mmCIF file of C-alpha atoms in Angstrom:
data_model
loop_
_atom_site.group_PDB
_atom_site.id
_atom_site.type_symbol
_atom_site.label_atom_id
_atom_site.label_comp_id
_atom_site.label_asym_id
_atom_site.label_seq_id
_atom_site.Cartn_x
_atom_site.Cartn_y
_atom_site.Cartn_z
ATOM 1 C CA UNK A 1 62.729 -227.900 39.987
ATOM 2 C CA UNK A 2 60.903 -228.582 42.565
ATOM 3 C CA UNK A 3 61.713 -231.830 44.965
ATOM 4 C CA UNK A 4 59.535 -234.704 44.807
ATOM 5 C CA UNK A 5 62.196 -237.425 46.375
ATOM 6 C CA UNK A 6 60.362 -237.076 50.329
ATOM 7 C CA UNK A 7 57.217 -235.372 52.073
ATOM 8 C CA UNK A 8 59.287 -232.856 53.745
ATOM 9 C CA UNK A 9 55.602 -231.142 55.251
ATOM 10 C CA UNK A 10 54.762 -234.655 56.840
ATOM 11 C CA UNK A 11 58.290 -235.356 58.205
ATOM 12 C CA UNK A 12 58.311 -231.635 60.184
ATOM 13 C CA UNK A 13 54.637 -232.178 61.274
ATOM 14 C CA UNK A 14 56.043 -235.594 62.411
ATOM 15 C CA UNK A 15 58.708 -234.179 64.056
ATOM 16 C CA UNK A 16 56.871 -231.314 65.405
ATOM 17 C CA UNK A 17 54.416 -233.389 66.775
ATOM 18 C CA UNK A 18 57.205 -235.270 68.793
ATOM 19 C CA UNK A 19 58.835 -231.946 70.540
ATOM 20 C CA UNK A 20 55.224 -231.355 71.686
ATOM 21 C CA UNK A 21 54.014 -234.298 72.898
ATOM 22 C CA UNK A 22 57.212 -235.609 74.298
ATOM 23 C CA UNK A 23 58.086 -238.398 72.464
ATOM 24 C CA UNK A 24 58.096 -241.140 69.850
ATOM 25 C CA UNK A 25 55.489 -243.091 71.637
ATOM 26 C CA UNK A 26 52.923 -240.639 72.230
ATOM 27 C CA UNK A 27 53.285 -239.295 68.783
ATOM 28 C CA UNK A 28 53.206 -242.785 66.973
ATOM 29 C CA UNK A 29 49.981 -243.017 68.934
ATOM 30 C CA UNK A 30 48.429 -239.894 67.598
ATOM 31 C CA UNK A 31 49.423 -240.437 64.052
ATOM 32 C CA UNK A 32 47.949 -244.320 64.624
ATOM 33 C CA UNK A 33 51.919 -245.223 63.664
ATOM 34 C CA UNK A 34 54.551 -247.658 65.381
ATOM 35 C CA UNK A 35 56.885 -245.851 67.811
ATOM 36 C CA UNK A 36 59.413 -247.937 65.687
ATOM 37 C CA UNK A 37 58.078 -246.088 62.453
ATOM 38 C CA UNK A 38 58.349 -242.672 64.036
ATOM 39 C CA UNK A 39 61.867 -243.069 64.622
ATOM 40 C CA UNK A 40 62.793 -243.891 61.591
ATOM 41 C CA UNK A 41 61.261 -241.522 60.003
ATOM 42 C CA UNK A 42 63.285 -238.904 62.613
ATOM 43 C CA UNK A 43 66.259 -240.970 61.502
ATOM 44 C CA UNK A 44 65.727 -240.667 57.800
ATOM 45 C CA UNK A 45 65.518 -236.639 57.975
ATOM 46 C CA UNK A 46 68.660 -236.517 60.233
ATOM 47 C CA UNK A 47 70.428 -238.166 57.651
ATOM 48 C CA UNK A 48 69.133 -235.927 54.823
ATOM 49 C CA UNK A 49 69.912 -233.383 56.970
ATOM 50 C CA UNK A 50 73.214 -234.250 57.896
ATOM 51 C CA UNK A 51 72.291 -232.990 61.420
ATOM 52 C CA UNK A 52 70.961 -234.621 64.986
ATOM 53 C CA UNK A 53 67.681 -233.210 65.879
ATOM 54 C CA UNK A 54 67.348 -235.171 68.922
ATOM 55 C CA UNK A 55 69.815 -237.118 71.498
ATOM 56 C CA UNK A 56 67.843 -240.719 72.141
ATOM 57 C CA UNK A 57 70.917 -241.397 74.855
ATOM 58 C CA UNK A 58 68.314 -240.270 77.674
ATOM 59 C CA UNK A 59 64.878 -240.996 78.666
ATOM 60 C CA UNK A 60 63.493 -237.616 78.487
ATOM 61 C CA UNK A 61 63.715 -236.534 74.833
ATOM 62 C CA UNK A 62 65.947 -234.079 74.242
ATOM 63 C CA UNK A 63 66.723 -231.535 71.536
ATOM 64 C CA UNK A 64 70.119 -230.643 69.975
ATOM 65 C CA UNK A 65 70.874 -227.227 69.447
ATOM 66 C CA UNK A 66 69.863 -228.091 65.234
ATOM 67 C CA UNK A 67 67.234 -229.263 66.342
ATOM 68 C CA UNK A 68 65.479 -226.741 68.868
ATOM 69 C CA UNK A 69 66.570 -224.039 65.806
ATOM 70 C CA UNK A 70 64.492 -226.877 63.502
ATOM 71 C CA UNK A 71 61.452 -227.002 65.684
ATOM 72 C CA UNK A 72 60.866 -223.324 66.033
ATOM 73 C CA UNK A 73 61.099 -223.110 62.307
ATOM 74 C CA UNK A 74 58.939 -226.758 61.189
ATOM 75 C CA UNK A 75 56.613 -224.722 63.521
ATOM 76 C CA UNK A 76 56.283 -221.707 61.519
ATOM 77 C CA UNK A 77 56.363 -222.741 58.203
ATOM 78 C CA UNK A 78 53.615 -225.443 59.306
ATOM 79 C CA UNK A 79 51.258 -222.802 60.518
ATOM 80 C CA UNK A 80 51.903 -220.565 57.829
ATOM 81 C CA UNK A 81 51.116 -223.591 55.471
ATOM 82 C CA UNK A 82 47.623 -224.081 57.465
ATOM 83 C CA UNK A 83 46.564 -220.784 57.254
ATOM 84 C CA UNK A 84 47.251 -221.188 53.296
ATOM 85 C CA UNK A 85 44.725 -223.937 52.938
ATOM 86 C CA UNK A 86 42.597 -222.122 55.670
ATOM 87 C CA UNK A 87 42.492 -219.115 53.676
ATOM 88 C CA UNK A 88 41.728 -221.366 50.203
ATOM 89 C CA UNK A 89 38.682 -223.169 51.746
ATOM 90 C CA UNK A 90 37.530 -220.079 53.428
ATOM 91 C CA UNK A 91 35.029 -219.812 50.598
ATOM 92 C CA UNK A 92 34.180 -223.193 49.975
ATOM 93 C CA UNK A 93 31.015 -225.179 50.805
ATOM 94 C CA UNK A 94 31.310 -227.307 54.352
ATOM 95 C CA UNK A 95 32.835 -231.211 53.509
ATOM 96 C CA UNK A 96 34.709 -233.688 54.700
ATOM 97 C CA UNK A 97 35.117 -234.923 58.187
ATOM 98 C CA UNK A 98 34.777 -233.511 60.965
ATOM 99 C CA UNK A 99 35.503 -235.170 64.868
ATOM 100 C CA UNK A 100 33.841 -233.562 67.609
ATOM 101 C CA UNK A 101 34.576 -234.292 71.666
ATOM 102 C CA UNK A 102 31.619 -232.843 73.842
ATOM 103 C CA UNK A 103 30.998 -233.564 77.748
ATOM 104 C CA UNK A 104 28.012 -235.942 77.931
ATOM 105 C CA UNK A 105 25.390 -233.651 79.532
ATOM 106 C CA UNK A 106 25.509 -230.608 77.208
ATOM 107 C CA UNK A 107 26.075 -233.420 74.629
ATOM 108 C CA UNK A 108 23.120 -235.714 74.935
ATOM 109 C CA UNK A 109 20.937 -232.703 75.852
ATOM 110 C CA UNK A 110 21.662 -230.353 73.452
ATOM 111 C CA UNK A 111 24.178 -231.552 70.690
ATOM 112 C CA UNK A 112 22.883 -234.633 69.891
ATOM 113 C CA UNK A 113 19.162 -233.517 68.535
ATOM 114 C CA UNK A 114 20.294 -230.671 66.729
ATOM 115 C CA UNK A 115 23.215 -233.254 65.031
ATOM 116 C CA UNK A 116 20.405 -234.189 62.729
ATOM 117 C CA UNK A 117 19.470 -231.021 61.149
ATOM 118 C CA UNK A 118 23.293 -230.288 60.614
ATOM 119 C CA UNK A 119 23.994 -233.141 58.766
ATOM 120 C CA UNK A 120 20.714 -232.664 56.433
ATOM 121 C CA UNK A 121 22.174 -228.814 55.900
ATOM 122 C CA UNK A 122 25.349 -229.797 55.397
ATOM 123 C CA UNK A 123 25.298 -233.481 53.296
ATOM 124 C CA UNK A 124 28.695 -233.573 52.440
ATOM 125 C CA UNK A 125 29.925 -233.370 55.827
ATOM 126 C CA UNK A 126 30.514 -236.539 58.421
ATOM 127 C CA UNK A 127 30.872 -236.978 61.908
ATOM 128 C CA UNK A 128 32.945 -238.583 64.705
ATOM 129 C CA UNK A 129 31.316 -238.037 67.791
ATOM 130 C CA UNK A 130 32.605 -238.569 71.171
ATOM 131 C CA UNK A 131 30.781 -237.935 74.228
ATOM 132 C CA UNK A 132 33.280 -237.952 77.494
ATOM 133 C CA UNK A 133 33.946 -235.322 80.549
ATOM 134 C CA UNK A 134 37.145 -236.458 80.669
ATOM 135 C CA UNK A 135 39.644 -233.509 78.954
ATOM 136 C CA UNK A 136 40.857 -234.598 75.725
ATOM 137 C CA UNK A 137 44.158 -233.430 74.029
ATOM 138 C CA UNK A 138 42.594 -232.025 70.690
ATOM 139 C CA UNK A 139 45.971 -233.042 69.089
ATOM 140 C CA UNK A 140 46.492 -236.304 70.862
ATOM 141 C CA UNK A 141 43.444 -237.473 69.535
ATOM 142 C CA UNK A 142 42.783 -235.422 66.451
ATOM 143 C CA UNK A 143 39.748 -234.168 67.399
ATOM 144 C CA UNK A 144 38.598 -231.041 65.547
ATOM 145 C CA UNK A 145 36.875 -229.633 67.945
ATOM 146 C CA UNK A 146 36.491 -229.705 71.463
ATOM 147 C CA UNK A 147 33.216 -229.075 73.853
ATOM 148 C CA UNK A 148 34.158 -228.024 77.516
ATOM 149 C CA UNK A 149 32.586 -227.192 80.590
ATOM 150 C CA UNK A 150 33.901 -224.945 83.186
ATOM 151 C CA UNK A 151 36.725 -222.622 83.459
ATOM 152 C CA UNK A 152 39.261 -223.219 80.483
ATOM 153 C CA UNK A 153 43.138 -223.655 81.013
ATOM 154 C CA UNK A 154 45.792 -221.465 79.273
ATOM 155 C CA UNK A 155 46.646 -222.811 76.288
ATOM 156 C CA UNK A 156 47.162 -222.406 72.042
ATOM 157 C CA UNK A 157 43.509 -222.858 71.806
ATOM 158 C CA UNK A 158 40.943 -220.468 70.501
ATOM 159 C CA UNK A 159 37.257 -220.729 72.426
ATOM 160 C CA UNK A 160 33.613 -219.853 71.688
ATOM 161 C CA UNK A 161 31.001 -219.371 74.421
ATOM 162 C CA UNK A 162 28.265 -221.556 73.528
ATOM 163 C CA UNK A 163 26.381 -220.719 77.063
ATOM 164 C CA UNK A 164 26.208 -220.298 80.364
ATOM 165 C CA UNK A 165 24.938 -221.982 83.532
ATOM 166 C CA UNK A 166 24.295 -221.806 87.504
ATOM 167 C CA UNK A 167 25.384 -224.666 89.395
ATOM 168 C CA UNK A 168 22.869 -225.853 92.148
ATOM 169 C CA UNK A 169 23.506 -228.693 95.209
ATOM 170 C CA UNK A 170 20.445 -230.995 94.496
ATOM 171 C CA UNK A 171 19.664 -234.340 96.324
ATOM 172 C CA UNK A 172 16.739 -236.704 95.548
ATOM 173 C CA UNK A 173 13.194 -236.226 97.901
ATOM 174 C CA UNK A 174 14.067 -240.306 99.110
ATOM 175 C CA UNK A 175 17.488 -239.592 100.447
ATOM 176 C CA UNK A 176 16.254 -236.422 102.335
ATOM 177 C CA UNK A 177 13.406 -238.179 103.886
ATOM 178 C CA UNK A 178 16.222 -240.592 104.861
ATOM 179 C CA UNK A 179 19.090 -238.088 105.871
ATOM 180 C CA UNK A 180 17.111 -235.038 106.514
ATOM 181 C CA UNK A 181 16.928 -231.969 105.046
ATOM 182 C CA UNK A 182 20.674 -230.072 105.918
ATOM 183 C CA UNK A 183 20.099 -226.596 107.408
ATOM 184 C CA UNK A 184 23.822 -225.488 107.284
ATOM 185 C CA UNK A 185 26.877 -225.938 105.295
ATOM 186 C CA UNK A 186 28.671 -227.912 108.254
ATOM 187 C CA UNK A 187 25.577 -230.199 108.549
ATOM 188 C CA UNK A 188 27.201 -231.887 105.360
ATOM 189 C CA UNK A 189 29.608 -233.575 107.054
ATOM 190 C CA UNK A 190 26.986 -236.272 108.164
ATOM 191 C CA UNK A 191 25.857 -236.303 104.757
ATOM 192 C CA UNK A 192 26.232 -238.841 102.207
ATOM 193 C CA UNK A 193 28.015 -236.902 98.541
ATOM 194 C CA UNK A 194 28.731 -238.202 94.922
ATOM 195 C CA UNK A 195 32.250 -236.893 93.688
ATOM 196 C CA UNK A 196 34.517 -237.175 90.886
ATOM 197 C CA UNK A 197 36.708 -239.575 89.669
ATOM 198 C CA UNK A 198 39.087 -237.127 88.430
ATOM 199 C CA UNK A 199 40.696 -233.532 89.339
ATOM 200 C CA UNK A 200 38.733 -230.515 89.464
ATOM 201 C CA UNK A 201 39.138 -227.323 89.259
ATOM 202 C CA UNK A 202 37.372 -226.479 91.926
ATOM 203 C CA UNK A 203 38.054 -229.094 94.600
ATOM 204 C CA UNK A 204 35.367 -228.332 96.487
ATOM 205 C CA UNK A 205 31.832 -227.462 96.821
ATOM 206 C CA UNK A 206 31.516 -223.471 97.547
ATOM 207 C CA UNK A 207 29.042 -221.737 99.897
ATOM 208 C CA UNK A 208 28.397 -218.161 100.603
ATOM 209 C CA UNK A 209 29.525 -216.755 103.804
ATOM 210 C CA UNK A 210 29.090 -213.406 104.993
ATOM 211 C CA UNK A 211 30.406 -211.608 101.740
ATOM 212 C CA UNK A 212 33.024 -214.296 101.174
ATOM 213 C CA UNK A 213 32.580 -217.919 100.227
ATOM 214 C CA UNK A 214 34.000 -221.079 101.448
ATOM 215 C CA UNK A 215 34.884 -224.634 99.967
ATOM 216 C CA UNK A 216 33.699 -227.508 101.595
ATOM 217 C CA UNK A 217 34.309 -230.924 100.457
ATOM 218 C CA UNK A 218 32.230 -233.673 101.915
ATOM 219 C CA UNK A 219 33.673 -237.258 102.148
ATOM 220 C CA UNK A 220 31.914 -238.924 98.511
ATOM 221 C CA UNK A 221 29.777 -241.681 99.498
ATOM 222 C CA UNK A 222 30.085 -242.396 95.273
ATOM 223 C CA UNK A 223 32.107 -241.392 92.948
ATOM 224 C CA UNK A 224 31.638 -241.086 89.015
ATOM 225 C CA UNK A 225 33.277 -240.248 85.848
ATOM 226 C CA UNK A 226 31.099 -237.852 84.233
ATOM 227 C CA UNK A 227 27.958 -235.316 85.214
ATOM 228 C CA UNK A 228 25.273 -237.813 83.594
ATOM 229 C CA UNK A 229 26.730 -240.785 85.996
ATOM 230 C CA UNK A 230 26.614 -238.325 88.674
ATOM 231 C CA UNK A 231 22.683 -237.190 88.262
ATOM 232 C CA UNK A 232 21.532 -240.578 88.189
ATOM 233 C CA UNK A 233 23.449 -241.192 91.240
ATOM 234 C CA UNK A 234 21.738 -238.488 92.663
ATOM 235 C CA UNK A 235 17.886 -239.773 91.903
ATOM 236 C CA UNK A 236 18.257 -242.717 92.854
ATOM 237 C CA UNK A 237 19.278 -241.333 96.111
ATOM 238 C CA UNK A 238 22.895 -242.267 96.403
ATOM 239 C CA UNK A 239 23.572 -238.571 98.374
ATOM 240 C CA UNK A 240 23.929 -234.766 97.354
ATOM 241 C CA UNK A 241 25.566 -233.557 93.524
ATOM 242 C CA UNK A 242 26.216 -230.474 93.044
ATOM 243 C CA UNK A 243 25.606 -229.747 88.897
ATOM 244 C CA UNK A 244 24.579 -227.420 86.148
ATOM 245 C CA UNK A 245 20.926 -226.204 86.428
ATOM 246 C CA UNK A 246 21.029 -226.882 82.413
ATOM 247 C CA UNK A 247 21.740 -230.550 83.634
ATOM 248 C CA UNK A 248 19.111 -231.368 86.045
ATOM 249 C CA UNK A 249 16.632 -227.974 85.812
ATOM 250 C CA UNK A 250 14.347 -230.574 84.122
ATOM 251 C CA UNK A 251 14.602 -232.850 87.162
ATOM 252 C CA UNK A 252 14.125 -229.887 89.850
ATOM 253 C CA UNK A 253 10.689 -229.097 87.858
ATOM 254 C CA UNK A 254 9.851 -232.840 87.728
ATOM 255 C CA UNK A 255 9.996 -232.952 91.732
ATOM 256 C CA UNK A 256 12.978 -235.820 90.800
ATOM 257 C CA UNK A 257 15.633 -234.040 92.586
ATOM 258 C CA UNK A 258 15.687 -230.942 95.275
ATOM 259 C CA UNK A 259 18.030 -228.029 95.781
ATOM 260 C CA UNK A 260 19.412 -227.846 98.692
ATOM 261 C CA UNK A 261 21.436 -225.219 100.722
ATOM 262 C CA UNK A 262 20.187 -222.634 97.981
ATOM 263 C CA UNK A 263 20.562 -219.906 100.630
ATOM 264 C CA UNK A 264 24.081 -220.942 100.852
ATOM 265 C CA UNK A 265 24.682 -220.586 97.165
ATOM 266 C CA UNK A 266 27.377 -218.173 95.412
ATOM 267 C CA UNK A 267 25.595 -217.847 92.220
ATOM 268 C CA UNK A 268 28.710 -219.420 90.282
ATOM 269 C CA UNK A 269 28.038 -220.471 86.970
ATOM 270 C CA UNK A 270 29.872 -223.026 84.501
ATOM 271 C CA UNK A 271 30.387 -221.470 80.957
ATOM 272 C CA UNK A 272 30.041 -223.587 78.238
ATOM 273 C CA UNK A 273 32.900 -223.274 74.851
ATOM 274 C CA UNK A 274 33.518 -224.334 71.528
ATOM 275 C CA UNK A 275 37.467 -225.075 71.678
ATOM 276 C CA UNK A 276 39.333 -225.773 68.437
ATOM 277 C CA UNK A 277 42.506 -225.453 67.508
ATOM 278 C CA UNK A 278 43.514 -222.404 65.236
ATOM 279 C CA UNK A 279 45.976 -219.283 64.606
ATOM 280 C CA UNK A 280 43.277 -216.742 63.918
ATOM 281 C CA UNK A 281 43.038 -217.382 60.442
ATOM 282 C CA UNK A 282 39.933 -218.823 58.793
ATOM 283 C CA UNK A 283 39.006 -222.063 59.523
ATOM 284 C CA UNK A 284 38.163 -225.042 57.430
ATOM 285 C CA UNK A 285 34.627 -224.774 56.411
ATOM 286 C CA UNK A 286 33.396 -227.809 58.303
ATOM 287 C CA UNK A 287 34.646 -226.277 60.913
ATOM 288 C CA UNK A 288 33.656 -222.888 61.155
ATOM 289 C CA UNK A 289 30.015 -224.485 59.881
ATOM 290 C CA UNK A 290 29.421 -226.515 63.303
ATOM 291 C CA UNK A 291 30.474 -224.023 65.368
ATOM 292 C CA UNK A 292 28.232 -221.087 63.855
ATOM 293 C CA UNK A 293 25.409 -223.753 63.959
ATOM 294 C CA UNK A 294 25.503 -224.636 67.416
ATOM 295 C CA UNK A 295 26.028 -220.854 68.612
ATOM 296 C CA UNK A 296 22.754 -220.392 66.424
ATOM 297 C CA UNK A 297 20.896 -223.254 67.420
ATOM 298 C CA UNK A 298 21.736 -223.905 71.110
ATOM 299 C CA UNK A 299 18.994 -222.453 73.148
ATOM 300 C CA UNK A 300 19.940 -222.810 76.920
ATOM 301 C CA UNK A 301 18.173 -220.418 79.089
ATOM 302 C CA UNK A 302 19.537 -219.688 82.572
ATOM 303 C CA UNK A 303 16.771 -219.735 84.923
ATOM 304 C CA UNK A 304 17.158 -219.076 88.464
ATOM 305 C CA UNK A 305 15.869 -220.743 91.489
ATOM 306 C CA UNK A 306 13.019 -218.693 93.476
ATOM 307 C CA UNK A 307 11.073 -220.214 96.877
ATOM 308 C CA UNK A 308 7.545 -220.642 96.339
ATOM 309 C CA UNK A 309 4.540 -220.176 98.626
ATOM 310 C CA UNK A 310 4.715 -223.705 99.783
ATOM 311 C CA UNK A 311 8.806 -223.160 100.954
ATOM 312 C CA UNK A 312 9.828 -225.420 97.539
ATOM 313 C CA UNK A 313 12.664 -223.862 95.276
ATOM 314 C CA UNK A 314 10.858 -223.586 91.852
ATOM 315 C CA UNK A 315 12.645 -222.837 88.272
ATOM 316 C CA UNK A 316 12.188 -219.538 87.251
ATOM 317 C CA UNK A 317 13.061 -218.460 83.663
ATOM 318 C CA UNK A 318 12.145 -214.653 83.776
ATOM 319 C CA UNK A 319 9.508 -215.772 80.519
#
């Protein structure tokens, strides 16, 4: 007989979802619950269970012995519960909703037109959107899937490159006719540079030297939150960005903005991945639909930068 008298599923992913984040608070927040609510809840299945799961006597949550051996098993049957209904809609047409997080360059340039087409493909599918370059916790704020720039960090996640794309040190023709044109890495100290408003990877800007390269960062005249704040920073002449070629190639060929210091440059590249949350089992069809349609559709070429007969750095996409 089976027992109807309490969601046992949604108390463990409740409870789960507190070991991981930390918390009542930070849990209540991702579930769009009261702290209060959430603790409760934890209090209800301890008294099912006739067992603490966690002592609240500290600030730092802590798990009892019943309930670290309760997490590692609410984790386990939840997955294999997901990959259940994972394997059930494996075959099933695309629906529902679906809430995707993209940086705002790759996601105003390339994303957002093709979002049309997807939608007409796929009718009984709808969208959350959220363009930001700040990193988003895909389970903090139940976003489905995630798209990121740059080098990823170890995690649960599961990844697909979408592209690829040199990074180039660009400055507007108005600011170099202002500051001059710098010959040099170490020239850039007099120079005026737009930054980042939050950690990087890569703290600073590298250069080739010899057969090793070097990271300089310049004092930021500016600083912004994301790479589209940044390029318009940069054409109106606020100092030196350094940014995808995929961002600003469009600019470079307009005679907007100018490399500069190409000689100097390591040929890094950004890559550019689908990030979504997932045990290697099939994923929901809305999911696994987006994905597949932006590897299709995305068309980024990655053209490199090549001096002309008049000394200018041109685009040049091998075509």
């Amino acid at each position: 007989m089976p027992r109807l008298d309490s969601n046992r599923a949604a108390e463990m992913e409740v409870f789960v979802r507190v070991v991981d984040l930390g918390g009542f608070t930070a849990a209540a927040h991702s579930f769009r619950l009261t702290p209060s609510g959430v603790s409760k809840l934890i209090s209800r299945m301890e008294a099912r269970l006739g067992a603490r799961l966690v002592n609240r006597s500290t600030r730092k949550l802590q798990l009892t012995a019943e309930g670290e051996a309760f997490y590692q098993r609410a984790v386990r049957i939840l997955a294999e519960m997901e990959e259940a209904e994972r394997e059930a809609a494996a075959g099933a047409a695309p629906r529902g909703h679906l809430t995707v997080n993209s940086n705002i360059p790759f996601g105003m340039r390339y994303m957002m037109p093709l979002v049309p087409q997807f939608l007409a493909q796929h009718p009984e599918v709808t969208l959350d959107i959220v363009l930001t370059d700040t990193v988003v916790d895909l389970m903090e704020e139940r976003a489905d899937i995630a798209i990121r720039v740059g080098p990823l960090a170890a995690s649960r996640l599961l990844a697909r490159k979408l592209a690829t794309s040199r990074m180039v040190l660009v400055a507007s023709p108005d600011y170099l006719a202002r500051a001059g044109m710098p010959k040099t890495p170490a020239e850039l100290a007099r120079h005026r540079c737009i930054g980042w408003t939050f950690p990087r990877t890569i703290r600073g800007w590298p250069f080739r030297k010899g057969e090793h390269s070097e990271e300089i960062l310049p004092p930021p005249a500016a600083r912004a939150s994301d790479g589209e704040a940044v390029r318009l920073l940069a054409l109106g002449g606020a100092g030196l960005a350094r940014l995808a070629l995929f961002h600003v190639g469009s600019d470079i060929e307009a005679g907007c903005l100018v490399p500069v210091l190409q000689n100097y440059n390591p040929g890094d590249r950004e890559d550019i991945h689908a990030v979504y949350a997932g045990h290697g089992g099939p994923l929901p069809a809305r999911v696994r639909a987006f994905i597949d349609f932006l590897a299709k559709h995305v068309r980024m070429s990655d053209p490199t930068l090549r001096r002309g007969a008049n000394g200018e750095w041109r685009l040049h996409t091998g075509r």
